[in-house]
mmCIF file of C-alpha atoms and ligand atoms in Angstrom:
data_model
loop_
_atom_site.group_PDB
_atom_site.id
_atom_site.type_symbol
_atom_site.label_atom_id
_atom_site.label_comp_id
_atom_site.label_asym_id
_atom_site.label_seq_id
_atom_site.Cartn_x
_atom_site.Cartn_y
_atom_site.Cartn_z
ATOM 1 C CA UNK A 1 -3.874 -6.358 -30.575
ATOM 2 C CA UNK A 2 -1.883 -3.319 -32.383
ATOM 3 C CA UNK A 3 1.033 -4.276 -34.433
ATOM 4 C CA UNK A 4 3.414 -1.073 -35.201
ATOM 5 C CA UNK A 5 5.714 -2.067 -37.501
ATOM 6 C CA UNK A 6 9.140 -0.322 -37.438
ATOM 7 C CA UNK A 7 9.706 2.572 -39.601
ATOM 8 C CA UNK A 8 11.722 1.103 -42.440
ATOM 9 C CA UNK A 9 9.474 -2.463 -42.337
ATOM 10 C CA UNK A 10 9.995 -3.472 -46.198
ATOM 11 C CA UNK A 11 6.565 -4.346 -48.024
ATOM 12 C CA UNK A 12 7.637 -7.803 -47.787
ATOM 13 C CA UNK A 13 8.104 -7.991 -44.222
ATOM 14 C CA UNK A 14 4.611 -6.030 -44.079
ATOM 15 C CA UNK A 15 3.391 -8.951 -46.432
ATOM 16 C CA UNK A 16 4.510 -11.780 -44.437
ATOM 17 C CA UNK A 17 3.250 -10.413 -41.457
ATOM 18 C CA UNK A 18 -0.254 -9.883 -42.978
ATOM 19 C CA UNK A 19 0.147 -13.731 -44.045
ATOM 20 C CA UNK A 20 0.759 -14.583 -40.438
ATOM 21 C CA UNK A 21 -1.956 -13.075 -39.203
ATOM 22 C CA UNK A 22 -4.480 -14.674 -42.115
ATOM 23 C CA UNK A 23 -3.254 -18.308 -40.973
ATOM 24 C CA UNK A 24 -4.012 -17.973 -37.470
ATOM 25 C CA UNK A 25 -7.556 -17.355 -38.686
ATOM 26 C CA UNK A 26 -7.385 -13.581 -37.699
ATOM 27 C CA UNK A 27 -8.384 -10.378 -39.566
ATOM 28 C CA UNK A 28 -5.386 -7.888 -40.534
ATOM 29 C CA UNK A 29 -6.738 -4.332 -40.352
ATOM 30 C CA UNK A 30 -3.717 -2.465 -42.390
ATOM 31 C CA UNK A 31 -3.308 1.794 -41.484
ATOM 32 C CA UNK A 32 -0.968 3.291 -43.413
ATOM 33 C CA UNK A 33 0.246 5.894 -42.077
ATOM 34 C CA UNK A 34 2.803 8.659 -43.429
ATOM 35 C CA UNK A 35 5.474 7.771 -40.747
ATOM 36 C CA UNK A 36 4.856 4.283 -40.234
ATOM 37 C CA UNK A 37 2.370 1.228 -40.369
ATOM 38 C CA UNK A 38 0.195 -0.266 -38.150
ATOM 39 C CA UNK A 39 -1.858 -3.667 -38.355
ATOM 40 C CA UNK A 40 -5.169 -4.457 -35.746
ATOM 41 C CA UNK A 41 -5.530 -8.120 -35.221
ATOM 42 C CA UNK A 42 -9.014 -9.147 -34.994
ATOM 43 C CA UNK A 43 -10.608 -12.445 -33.438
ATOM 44 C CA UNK A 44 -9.314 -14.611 -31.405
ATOM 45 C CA UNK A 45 -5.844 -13.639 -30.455
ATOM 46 C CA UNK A 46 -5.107 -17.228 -28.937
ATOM 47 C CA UNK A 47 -4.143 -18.723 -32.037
ATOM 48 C CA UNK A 48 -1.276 -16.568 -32.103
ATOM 49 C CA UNK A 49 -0.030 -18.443 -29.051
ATOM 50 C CA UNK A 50 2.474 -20.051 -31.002
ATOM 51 C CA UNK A 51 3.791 -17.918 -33.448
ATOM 52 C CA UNK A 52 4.097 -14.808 -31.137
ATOM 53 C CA UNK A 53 3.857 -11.978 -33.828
ATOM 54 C CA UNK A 54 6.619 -9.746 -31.850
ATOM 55 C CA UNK A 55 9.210 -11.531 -32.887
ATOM 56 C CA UNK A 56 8.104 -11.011 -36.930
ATOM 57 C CA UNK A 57 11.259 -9.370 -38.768
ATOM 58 C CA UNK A 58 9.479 -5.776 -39.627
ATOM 59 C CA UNK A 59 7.458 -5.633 -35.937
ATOM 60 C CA UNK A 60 8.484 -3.321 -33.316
ATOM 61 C CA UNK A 61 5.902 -4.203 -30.767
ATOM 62 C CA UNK A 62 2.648 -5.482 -30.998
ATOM 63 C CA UNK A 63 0.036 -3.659 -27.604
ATOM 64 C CA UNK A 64 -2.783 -5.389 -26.682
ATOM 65 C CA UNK A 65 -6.138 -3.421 -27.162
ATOM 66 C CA UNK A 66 -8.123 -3.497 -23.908
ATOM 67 C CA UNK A 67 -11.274 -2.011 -24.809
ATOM 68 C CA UNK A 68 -13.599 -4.714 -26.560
ATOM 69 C CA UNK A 69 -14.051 -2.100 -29.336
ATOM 70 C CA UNK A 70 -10.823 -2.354 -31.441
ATOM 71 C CA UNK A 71 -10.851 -0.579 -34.644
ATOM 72 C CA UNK A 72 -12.781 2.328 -33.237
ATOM 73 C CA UNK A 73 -10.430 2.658 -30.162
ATOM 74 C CA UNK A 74 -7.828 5.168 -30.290
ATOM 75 C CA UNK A 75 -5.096 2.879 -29.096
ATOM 76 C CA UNK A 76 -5.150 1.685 -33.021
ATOM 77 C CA UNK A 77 -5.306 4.741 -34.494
ATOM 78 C CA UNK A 78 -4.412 8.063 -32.537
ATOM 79 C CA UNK A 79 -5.371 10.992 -34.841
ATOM 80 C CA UNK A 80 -9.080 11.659 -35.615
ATOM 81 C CA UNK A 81 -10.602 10.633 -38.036
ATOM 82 C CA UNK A 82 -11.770 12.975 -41.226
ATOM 83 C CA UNK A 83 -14.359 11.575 -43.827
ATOM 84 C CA UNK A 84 -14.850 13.500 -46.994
ATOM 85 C CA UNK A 85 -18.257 13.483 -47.928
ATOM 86 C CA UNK A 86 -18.278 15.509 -51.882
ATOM 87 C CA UNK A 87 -15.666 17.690 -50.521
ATOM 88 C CA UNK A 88 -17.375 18.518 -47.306
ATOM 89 C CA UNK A 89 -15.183 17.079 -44.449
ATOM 90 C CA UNK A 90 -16.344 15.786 -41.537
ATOM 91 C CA UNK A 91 -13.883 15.386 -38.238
ATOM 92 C CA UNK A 92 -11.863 18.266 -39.303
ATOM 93 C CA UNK A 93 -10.637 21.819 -37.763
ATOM 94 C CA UNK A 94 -14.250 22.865 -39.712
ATOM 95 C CA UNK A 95 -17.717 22.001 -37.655
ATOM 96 C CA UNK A 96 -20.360 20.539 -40.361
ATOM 97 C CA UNK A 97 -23.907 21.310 -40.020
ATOM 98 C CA UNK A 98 -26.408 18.973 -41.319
ATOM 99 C CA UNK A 99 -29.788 20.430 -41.542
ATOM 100 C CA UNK A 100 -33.169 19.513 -43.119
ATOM 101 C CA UNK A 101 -36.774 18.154 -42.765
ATOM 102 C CA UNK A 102 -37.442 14.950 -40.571
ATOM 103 C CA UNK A 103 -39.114 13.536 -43.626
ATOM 104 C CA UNK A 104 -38.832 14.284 -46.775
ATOM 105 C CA UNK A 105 -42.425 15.527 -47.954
ATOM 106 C CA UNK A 106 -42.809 16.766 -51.180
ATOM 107 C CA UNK A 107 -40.134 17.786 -53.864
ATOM 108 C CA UNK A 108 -40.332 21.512 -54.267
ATOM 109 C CA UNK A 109 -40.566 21.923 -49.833
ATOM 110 C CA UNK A 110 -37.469 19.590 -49.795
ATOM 111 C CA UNK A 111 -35.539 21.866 -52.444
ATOM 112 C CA UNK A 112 -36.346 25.000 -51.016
ATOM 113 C CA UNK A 113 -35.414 23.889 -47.627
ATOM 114 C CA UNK A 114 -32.319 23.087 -49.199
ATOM 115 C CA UNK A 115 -31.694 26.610 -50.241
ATOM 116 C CA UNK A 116 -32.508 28.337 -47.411
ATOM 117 C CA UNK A 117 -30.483 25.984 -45.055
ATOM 118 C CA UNK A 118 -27.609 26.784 -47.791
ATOM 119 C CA UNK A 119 -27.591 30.758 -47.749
ATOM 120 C CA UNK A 120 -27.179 29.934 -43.357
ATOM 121 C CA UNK A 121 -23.981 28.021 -44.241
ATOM 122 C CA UNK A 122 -25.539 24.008 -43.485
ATOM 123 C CA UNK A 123 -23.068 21.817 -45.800
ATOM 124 C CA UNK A 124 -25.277 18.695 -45.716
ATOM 125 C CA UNK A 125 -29.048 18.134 -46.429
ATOM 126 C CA UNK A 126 -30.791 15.310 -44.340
ATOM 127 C CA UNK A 127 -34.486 14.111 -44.602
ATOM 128 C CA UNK A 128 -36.077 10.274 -44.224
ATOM 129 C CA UNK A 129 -37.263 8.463 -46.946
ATOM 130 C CA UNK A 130 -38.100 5.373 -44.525
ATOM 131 C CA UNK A 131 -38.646 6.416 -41.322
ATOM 132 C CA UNK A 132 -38.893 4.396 -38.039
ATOM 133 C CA UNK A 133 -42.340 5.430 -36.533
ATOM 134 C CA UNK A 134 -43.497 4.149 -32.777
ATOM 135 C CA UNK A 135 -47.168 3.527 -34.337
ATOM 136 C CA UNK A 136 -47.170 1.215 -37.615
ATOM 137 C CA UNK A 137 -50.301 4.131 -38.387
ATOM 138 C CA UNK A 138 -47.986 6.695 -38.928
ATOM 139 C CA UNK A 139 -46.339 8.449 -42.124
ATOM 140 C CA UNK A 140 -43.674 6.156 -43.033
ATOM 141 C CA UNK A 141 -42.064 7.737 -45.366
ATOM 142 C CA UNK A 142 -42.082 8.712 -49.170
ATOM 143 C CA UNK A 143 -39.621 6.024 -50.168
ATOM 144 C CA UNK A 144 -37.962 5.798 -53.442
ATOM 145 C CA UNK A 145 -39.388 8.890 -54.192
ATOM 146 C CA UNK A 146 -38.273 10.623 -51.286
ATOM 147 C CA UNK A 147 -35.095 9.123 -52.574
ATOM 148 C CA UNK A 148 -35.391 10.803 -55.765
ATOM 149 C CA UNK A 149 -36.717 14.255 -54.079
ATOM 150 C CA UNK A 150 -33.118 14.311 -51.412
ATOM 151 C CA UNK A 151 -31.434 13.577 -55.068
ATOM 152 C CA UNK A 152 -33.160 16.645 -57.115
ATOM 153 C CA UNK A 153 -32.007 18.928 -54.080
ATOM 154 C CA UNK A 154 -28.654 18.011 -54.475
ATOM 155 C CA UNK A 155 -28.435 18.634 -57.921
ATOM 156 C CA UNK A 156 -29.996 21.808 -57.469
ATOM 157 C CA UNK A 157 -28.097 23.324 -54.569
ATOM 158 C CA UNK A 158 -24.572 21.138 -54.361
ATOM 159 C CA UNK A 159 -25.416 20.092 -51.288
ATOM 160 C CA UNK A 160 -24.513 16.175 -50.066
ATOM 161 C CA UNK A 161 -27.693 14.210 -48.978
ATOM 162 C CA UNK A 162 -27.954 11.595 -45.577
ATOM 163 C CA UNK A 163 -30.886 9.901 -45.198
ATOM 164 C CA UNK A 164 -31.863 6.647 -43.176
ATOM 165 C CA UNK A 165 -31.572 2.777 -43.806
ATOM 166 C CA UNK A 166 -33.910 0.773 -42.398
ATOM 167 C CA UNK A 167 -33.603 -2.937 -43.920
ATOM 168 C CA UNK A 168 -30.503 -4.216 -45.704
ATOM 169 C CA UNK A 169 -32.344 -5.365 -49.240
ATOM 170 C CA UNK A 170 -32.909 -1.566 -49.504
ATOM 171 C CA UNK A 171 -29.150 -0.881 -49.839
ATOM 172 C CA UNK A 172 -28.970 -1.107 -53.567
ATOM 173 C CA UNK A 173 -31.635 1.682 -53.756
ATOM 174 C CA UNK A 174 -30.077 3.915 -51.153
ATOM 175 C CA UNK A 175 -26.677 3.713 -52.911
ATOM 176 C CA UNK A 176 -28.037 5.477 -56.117
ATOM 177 C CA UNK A 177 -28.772 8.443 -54.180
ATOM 178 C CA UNK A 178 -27.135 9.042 -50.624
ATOM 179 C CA UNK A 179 -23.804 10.279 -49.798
ATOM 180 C CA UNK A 180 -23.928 9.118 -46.024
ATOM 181 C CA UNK A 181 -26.284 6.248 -44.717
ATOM 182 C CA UNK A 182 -27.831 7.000 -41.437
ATOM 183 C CA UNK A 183 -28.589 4.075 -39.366
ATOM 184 C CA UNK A 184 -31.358 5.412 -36.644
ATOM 185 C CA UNK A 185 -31.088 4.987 -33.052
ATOM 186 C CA UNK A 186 -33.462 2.104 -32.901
ATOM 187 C CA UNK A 187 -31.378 0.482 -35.259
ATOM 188 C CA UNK A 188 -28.313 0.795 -33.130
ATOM 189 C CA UNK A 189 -27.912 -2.924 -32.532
ATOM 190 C CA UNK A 190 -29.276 -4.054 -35.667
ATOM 191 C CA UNK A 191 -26.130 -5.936 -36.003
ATOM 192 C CA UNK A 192 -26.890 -7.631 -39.206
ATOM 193 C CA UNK A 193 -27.677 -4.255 -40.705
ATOM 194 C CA UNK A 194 -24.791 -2.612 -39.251
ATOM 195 C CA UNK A 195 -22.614 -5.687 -41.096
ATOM 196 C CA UNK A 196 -24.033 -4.743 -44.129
ATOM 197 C CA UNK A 197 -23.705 -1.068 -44.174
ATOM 198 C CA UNK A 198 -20.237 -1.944 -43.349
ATOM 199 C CA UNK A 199 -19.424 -4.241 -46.428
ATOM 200 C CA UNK A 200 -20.487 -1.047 -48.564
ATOM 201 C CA UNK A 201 -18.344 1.875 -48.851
ATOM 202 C CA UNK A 202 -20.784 5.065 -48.281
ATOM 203 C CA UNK A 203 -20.015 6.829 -45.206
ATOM 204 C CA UNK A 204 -22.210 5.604 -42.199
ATOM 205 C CA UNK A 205 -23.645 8.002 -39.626
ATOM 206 C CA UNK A 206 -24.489 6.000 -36.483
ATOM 207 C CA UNK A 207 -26.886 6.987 -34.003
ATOM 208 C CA UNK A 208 -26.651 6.374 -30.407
ATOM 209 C CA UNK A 209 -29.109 4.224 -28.958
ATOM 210 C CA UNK A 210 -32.410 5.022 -26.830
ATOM 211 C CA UNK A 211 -30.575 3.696 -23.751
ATOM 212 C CA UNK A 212 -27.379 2.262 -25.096
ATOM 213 C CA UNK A 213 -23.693 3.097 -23.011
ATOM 214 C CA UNK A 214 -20.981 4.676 -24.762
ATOM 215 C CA UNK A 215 -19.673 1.071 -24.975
ATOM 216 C CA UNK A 216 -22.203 -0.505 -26.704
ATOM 217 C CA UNK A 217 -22.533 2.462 -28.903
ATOM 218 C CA UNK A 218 -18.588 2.129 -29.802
ATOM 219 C CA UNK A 219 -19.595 -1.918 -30.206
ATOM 220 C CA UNK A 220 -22.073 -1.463 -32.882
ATOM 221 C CA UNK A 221 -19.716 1.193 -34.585
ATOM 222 C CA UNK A 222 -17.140 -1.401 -34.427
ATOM 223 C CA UNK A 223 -19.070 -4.018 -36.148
ATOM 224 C CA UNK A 224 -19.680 -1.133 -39.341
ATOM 225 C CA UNK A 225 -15.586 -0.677 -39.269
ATOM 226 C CA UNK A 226 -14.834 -4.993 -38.523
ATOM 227 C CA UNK A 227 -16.801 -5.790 -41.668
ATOM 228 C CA UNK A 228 -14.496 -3.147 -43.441
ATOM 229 C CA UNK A 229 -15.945 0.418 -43.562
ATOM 230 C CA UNK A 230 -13.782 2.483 -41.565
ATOM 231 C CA UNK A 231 -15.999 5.907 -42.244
ATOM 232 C CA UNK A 232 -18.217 5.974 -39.956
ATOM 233 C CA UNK A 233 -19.566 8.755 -38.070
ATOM 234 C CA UNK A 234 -21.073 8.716 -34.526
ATOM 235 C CA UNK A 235 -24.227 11.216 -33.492
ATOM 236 C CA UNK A 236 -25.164 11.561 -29.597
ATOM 237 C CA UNK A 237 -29.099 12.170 -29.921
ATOM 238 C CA UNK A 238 -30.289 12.306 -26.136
ATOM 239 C CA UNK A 239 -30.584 8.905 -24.487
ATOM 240 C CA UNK A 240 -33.786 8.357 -22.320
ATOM 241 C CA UNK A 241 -33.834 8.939 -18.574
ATOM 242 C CA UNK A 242 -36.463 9.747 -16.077
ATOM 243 C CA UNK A 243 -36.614 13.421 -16.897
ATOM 244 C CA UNK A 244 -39.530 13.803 -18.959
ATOM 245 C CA UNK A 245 -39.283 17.722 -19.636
ATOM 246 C CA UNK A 246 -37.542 17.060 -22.581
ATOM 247 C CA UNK A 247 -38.215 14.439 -24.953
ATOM 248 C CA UNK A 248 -34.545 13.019 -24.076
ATOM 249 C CA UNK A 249 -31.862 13.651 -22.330
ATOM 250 C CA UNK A 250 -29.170 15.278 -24.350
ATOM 251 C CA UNK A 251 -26.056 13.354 -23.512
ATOM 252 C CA UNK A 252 -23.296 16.444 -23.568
ATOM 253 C CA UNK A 253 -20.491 14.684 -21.408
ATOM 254 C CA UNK A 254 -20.894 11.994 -24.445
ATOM 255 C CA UNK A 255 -18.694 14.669 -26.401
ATOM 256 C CA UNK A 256 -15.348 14.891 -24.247
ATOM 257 C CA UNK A 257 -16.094 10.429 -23.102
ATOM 258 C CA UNK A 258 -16.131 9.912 -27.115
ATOM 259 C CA UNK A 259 -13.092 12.243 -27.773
ATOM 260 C CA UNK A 260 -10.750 10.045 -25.298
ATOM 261 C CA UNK A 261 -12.009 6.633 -26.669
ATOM 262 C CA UNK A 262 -12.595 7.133 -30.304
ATOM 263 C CA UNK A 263 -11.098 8.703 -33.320
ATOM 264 C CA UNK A 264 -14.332 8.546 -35.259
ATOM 265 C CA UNK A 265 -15.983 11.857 -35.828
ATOM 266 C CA UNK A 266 -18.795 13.199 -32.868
ATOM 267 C CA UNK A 267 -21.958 14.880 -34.375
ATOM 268 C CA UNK A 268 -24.749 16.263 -32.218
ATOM 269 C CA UNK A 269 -28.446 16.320 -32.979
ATOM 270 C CA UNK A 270 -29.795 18.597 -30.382
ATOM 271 C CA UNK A 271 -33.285 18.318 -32.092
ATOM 272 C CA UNK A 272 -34.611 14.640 -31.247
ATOM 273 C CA UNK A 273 -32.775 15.422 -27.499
ATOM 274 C CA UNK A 274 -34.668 17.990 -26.649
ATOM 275 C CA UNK A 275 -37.317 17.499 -28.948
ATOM 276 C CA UNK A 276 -38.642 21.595 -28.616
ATOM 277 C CA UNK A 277 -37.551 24.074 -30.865
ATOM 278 C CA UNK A 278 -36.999 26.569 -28.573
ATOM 279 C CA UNK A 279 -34.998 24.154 -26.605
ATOM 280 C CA UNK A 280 -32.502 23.410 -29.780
ATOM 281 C CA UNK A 281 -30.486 26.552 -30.080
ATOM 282 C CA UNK A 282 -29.115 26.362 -26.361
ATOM 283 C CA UNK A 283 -28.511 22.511 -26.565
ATOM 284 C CA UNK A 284 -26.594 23.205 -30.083
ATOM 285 C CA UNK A 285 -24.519 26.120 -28.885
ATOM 286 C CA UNK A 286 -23.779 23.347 -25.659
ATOM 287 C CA UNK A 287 -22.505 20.764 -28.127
ATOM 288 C CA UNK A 288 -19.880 23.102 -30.123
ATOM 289 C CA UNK A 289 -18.567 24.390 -26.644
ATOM 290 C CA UNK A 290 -17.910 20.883 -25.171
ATOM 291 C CA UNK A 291 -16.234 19.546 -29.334
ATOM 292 C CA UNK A 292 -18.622 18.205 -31.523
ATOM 293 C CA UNK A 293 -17.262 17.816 -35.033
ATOM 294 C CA UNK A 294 -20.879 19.121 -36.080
ATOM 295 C CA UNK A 295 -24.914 19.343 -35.628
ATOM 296 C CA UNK A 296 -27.874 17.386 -36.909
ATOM 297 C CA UNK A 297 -30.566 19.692 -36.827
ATOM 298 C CA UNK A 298 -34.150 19.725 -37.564
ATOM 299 C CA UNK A 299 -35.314 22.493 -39.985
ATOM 300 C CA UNK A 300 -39.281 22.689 -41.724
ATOM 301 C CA UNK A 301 -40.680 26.070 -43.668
ATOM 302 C CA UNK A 302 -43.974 24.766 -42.284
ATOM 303 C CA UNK A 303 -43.435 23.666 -38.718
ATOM 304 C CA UNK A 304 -47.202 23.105 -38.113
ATOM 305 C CA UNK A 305 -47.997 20.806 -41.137
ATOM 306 C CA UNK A 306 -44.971 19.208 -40.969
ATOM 307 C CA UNK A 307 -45.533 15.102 -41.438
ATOM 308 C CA UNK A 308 -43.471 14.636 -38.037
ATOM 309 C CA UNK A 309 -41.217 16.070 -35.727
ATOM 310 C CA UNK A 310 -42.855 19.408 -36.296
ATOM 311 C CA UNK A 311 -43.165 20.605 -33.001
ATOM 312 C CA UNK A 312 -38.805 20.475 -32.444
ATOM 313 C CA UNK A 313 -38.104 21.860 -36.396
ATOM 314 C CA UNK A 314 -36.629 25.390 -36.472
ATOM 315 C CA UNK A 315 -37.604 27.828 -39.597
ATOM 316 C CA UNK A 316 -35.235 28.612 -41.644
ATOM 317 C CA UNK A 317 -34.666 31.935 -40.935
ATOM 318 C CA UNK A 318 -34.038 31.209 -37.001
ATOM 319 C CA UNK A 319 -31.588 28.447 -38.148
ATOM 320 C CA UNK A 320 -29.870 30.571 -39.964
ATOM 321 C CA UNK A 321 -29.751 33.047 -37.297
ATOM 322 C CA UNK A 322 -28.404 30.345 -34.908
ATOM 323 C CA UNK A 323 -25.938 29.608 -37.741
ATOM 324 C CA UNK A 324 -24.397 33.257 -37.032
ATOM 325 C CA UNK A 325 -24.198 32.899 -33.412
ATOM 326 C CA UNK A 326 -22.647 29.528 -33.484
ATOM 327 C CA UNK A 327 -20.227 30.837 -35.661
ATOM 328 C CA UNK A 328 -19.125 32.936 -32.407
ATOM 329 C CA UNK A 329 -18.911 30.113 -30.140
ATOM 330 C CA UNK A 330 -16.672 27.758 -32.686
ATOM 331 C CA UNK A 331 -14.306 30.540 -32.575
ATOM 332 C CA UNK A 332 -14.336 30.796 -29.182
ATOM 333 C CA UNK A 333 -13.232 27.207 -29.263
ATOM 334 C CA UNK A 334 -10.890 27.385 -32.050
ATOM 335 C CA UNK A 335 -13.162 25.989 -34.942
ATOM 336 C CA UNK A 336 -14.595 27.630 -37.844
ATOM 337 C CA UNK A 337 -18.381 27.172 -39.258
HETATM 338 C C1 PEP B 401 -33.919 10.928 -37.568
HETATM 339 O O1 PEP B 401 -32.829 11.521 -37.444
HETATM 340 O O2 PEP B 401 -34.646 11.067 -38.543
HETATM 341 C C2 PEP B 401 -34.360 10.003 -36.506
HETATM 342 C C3 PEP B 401 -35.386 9.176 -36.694
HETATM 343 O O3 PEP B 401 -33.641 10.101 -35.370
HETATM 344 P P1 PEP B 401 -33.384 8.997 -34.223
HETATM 345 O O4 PEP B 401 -33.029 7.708 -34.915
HETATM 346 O O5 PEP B 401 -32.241 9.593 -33.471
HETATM 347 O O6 PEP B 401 -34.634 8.911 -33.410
HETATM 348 MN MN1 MN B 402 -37.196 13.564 -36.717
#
């Protein structure tokens, strides 16, 4: 349930109502907003049965919430959502670009990837320190020291670092050097991990699933915002169907489905969709045209000897070169890049 409280609620009226709430056994979710205040409710409503909160001095109605994802829903919170990153903002008029190796490697490849994605205009450096391989024989990342590699690049180019969380007891680690946590798409209903990235206050990028809905994608971004992080950041990243040209199926209608439901930012990583480089630019020029907030894409100076994902990473200089002609279609759609 939404509780809007009337424009001139006093904070003591706000207060009570918040104390209300508490001693049904429920979770207040408090939005301040510059006009007026709204409260979620979260658990189970029936213990409000007797103490009906629309009659609360300060309330002027209280809506139920139909979809079973609350806090993400925008029936609680109508404008989108912007997340500020180290200045970079992400859900705004701007689209945000996120480029980088899948895996971080070795220091000086990581830094001058970092440069080169720079001078094409990417605002935010990604590359796995842990990464989530199908065979237990494969590279599995550098770890810390990929940690300390993504942390080097920033200091040397400005530019904000995401990188992936596999297992809650690394969180401690992770917080020294990321900016955004990415949770991976096999990790989409990790729900104990998603609680704990939520009870820390990076920003969380969320993946979508290998075969997850929109709805249980919004669920497991709802358990990152119910255990109190309300920056969180969802990324369509091709969901598997039958086609097998492509390594998945790039989800586009995702976009305009997300935009209705959510107020949560919509990033788009073309590169693990289509999972061919030559197959990227189309997919990413796609995404801006139907509203993504931004791109995840896939970028090695060595393609060939890349540790994975080599054969969908772009070179530099054709990512910047799609950085130029995407700057065309955002302002076709009334963005900038
Ligand atoms: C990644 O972005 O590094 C990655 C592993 O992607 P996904 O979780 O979408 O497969
Ligand atoms: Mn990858």
């Amino acid at each position: 349930m939404v509780i809007i409280l009337k424009p001139r609620a006093s904070e003591q009226e706000r207060e009570h109502i918040i104390k209300v709430i508490k001693d049904a056994g429920l979770s207040p979710h408090v939005l301040l907003g510059e006009e007026r205040t709204v409260i979620a409710v979260i658990g189970d409503e029936r213990a409000l049965q007797k103490q009906p909160l629309s009659a609360l001095p300060g309330v002027e109605k209280a809506i139920p919430i139909l979809s079973p994802y609350k806090l993400v829903s925008r029936d609680f919170k109508k404008e989108n959502t912007v997340i500020d990153v180290r200045g970079i903002k992400i859900g705004g008029e701007r689209i945000v670009v996120i480029a980088g190796p899948c895996s971080v490697e070795t220091n000086h490849l990581l830094s001058s990837i970092a440069a080169e994605i720079k001078k094409g205009g990417a605002s935010i450096l990604r590359g796995g320190a842990f990464k989530p391989r199908s065979s237990p024989y494969s590279f599995q990342g550098l770890g810390e020291e990929g940690l300390e590699y993504l942390s080097e690049a920033r200091r040397l180019t400005g530019l904000p670092i995401i990188t992936e969380i596999l297992d809650p007891r690394d969180l401690p680690m992770m917080a020294k050097h990321a900016d955004i946590l990415q949770i991976g798409a096999r990790n989409m209903q990790n729900f104990r991990l998603l609680a704990e990235v939520g009870a820390q206050d990076k920003p969380v990028m969320l993946k979508r699933g290998l075969s997850a809905t929109i709805k249980e994608f919004l669920l497991s971004a709802e358990y990152i915002m119910a255990a109190g992080n309300a920056n969180v950041i969802l990324c369509e990243r091709g969901i598997r169907t039958f086609e097998t040209a492509t390594r998945n199926t790039l989800d586009l209608s995702a976009i305009p489905v997300l935009r209705k439901r959510t107020h949560l930012p919509i990033i788009i990583d073309p590169s693990h969709a289509v999972g061919q480089t030559d197959l990227v630019p189309p997919m990413a020029k796609a995404a801006i045209a139907a509203g993504a907030d931004g791109l995840m894409i896939e970028v090695h100076s060595n393609p060939e000897e890349a540790f994975c994902d080599g054969e969908q990473a772009m070179l530099p200089k054709d990512f910047n070169q799609l950085m130029d002609e995407l700057r065309k279609i955002a302002a076709a759609v009334g963005r900038t890049l």
